[in-house]
PDB file of C-alpha atoms in Angstrom:
ATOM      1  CA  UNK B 154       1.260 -18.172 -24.638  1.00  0.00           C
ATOM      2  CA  UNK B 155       4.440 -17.868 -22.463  1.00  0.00           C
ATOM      3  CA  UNK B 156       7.788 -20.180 -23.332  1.00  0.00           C
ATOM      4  CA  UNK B 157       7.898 -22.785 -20.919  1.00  0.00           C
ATOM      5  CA  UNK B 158      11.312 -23.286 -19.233  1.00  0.00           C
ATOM      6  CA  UNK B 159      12.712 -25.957 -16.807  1.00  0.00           C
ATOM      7  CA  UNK B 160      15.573 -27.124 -15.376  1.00  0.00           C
ATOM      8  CA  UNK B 161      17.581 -29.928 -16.396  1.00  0.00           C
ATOM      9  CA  UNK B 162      19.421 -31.504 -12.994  1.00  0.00           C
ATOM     10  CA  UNK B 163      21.747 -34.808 -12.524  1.00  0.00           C
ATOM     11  CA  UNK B 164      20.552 -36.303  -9.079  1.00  0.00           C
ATOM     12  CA  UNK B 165      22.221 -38.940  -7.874  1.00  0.00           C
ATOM     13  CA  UNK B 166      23.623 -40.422 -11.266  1.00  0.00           C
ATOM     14  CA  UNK B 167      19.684 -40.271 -12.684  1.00  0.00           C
ATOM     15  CA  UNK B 168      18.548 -37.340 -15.020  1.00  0.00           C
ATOM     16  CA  UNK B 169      15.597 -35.076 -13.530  1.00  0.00           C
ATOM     17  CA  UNK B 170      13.788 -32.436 -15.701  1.00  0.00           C
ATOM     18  CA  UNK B 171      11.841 -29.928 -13.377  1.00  0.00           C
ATOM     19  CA  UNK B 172       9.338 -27.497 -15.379  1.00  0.00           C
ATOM     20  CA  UNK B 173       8.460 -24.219 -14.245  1.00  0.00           C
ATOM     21  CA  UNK B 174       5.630 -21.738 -14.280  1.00  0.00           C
ATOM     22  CA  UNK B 175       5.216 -19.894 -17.516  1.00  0.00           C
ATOM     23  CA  UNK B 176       5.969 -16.690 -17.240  1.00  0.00           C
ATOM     24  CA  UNK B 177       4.386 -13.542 -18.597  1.00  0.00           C
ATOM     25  CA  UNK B 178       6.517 -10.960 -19.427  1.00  0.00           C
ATOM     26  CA  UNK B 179       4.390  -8.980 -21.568  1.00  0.00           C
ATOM     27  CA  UNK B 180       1.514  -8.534 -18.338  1.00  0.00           C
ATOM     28  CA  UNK B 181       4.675  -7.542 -15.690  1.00  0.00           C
ATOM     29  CA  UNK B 182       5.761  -4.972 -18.444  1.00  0.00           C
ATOM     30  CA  UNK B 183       2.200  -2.860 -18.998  1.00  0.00           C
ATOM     31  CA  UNK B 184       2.081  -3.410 -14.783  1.00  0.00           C
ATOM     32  CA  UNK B 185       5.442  -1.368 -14.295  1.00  0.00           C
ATOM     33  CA  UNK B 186       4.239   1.317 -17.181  1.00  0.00           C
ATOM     34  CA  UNK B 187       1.338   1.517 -14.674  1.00  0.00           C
ATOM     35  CA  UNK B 188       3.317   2.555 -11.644  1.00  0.00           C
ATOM     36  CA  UNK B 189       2.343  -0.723 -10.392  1.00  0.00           C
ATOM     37  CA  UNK B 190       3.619  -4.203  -9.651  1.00  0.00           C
ATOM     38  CA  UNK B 191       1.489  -7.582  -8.563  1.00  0.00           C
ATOM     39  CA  UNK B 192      -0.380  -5.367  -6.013  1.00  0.00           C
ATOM     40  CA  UNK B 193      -1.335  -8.219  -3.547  1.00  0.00           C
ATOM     41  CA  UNK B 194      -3.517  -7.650  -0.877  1.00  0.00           C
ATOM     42  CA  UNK B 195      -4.570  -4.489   0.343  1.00  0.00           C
ATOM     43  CA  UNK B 196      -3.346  -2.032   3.655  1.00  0.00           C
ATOM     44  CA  UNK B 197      -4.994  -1.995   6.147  1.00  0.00           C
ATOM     45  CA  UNK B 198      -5.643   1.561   7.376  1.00  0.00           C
ATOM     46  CA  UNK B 199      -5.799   2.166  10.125  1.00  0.00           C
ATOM     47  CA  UNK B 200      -2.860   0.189  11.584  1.00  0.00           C
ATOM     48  CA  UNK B 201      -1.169  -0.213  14.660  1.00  0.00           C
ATOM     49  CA  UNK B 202       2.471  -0.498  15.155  1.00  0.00           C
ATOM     50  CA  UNK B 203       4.099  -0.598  18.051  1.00  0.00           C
ATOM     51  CA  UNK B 204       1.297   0.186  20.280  1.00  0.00           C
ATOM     52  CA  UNK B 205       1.151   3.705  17.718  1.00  0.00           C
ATOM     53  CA  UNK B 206      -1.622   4.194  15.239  1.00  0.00           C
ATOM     54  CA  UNK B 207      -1.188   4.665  11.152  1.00  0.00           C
ATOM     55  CA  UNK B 208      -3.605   6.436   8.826  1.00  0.00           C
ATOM     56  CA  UNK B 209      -1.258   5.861   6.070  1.00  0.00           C
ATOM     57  CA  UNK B 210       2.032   4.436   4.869  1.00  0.00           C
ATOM     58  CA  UNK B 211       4.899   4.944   6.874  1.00  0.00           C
ATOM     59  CA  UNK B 212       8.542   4.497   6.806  1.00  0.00           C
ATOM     60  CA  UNK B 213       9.459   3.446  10.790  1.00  0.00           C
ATOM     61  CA  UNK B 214      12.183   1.445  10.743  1.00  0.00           C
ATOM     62  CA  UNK B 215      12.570   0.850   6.832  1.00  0.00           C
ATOM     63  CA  UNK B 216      14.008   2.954   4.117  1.00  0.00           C
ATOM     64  CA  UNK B 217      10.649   2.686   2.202  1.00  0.00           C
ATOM     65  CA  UNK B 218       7.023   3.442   3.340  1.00  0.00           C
ATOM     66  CA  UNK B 219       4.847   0.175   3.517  1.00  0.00           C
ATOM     67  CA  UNK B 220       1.678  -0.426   5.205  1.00  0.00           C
ATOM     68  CA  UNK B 221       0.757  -3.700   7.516  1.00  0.00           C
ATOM     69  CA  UNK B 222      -1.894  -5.846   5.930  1.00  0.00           C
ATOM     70  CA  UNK B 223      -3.636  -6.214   9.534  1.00  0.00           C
ATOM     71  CA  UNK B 224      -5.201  -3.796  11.423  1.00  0.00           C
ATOM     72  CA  UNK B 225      -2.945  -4.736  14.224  1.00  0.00           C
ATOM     73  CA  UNK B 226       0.539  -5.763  12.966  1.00  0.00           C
ATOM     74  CA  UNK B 227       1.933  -9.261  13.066  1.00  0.00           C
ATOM     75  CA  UNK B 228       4.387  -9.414  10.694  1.00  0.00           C
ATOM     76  CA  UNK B 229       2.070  -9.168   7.495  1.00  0.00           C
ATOM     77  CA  UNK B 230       3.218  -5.977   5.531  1.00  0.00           C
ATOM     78  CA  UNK B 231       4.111  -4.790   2.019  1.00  0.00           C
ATOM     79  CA  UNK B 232       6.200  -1.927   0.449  1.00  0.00           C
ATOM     80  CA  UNK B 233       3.646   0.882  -0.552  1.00  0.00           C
ATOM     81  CA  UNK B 234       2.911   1.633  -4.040  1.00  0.00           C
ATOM     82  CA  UNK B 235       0.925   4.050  -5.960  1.00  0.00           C
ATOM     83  CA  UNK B 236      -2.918   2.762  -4.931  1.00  0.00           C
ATOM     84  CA  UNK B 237      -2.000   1.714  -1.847  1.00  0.00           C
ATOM     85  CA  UNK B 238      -1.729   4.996   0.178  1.00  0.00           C
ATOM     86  CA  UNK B 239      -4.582   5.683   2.709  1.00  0.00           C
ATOM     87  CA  UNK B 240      -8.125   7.190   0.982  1.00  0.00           C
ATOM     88  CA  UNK B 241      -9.554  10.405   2.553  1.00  0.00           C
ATOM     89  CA  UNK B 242     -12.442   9.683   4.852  1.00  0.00           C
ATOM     90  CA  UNK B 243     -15.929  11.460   4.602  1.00  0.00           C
ATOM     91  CA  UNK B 244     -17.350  13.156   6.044  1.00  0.00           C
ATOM     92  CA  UNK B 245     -14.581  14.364   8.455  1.00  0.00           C
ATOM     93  CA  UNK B 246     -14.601  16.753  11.493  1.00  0.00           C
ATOM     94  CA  UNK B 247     -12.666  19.310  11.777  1.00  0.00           C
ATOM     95  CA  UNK B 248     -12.983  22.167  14.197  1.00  0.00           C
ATOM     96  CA  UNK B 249     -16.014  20.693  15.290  1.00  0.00           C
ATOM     97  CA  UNK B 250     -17.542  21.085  11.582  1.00  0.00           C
ATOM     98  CA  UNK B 251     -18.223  18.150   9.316  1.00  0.00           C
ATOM     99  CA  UNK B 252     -16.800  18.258   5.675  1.00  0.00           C
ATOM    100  CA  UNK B 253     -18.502  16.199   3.179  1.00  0.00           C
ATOM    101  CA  UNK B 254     -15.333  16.954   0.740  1.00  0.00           C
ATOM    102  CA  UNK B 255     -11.948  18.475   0.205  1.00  0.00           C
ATOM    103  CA  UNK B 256     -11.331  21.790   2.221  1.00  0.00           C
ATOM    104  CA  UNK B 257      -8.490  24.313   2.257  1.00  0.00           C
ATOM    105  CA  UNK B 258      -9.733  25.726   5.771  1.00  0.00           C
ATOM    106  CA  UNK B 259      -6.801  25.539   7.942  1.00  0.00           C
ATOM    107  CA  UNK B 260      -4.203  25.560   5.267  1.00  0.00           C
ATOM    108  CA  UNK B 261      -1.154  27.894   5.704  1.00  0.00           C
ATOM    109  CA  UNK B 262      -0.459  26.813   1.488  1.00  0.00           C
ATOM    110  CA  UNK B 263      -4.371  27.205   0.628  1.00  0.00           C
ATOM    111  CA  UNK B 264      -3.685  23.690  -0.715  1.00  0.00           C
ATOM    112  CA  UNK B 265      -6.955  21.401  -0.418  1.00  0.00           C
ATOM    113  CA  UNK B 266      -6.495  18.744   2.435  1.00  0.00           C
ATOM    114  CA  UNK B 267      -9.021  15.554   3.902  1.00  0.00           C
ATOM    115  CA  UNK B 268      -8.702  13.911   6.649  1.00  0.00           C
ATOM    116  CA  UNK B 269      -7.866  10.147   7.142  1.00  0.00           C
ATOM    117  CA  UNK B 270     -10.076   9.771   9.997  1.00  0.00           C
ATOM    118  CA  UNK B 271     -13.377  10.740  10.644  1.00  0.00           C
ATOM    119  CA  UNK B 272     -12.720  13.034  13.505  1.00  0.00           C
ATOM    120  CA  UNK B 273      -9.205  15.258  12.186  1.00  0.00           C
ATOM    121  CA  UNK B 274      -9.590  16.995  15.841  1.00  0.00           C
ATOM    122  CA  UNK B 275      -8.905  13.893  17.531  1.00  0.00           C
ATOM    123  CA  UNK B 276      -6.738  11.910  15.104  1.00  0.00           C
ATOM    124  CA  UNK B 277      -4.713  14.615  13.341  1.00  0.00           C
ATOM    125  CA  UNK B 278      -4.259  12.493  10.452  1.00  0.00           C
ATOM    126  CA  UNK B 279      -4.567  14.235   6.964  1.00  0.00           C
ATOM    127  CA  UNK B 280      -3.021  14.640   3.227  1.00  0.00           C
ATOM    128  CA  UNK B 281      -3.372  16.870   0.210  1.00  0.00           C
ATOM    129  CA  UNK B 282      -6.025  15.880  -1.875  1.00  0.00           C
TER     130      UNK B 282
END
């Protein structure tokens, strides 16, 4: 079990003792040897922004990538970590042919690529796989 730790204050001339949350070192510690911190709730992908749609994180006016956590934005967002980035979408079309998985069709670096949408020749949204 966590230490316990509060705050001892003088209020007024009368003693107050305020407790606080345990805390659990030990769980944050395996979570950053993860690549991840409290993860919270998930993106929402797609997103819009500024009347312009997101298939993944993005780093508009920030100097890190994060992801709203509404399909339309309203202030909810997070800084992207490792599991948060946007999950290929199957199947996917692309030049009008349907891909149930990874392709490297179209690829000047023969690299495998998905799409992030389910139509890539209307969207345009992709990433390595």
């Amino acid at each position: 079990m966590a230490p316990r730790l509060g705050l001892f204050l003088i209020w007024a001339g009368a003693p107050v003792f305020l407790q606080l949350h345990p805390v659990n070192g030990e769980f944050l510690i395996q979570r950053r040897e993860q690549g991840l911190l409290l993860s919270g709730p998930p993106c929402a992908f797609p997103f819009t922004y500024r009347r312009k749609i997101y298939y993944k994180c993005t780093s508009v006016n920030s100097e890190r990538e994060w992801c709203s956590l509404d399909e339309d934005y309203v202030g909810r967002w997070k800084i992207c970590r490792k599991g948060d980035y946007a999950k290929c979408v199957f199947p996917f079309i692309y030049g009008n042919k349907s891909y149930q998985t990874c392709t490297k069709t179209g690829s000047v670096t023969k690299r495998y690529w998905c799409s992030l949408s389910p139509n890539f020749d209307e969207d345009r949204a992709w990433k390595y796989c």
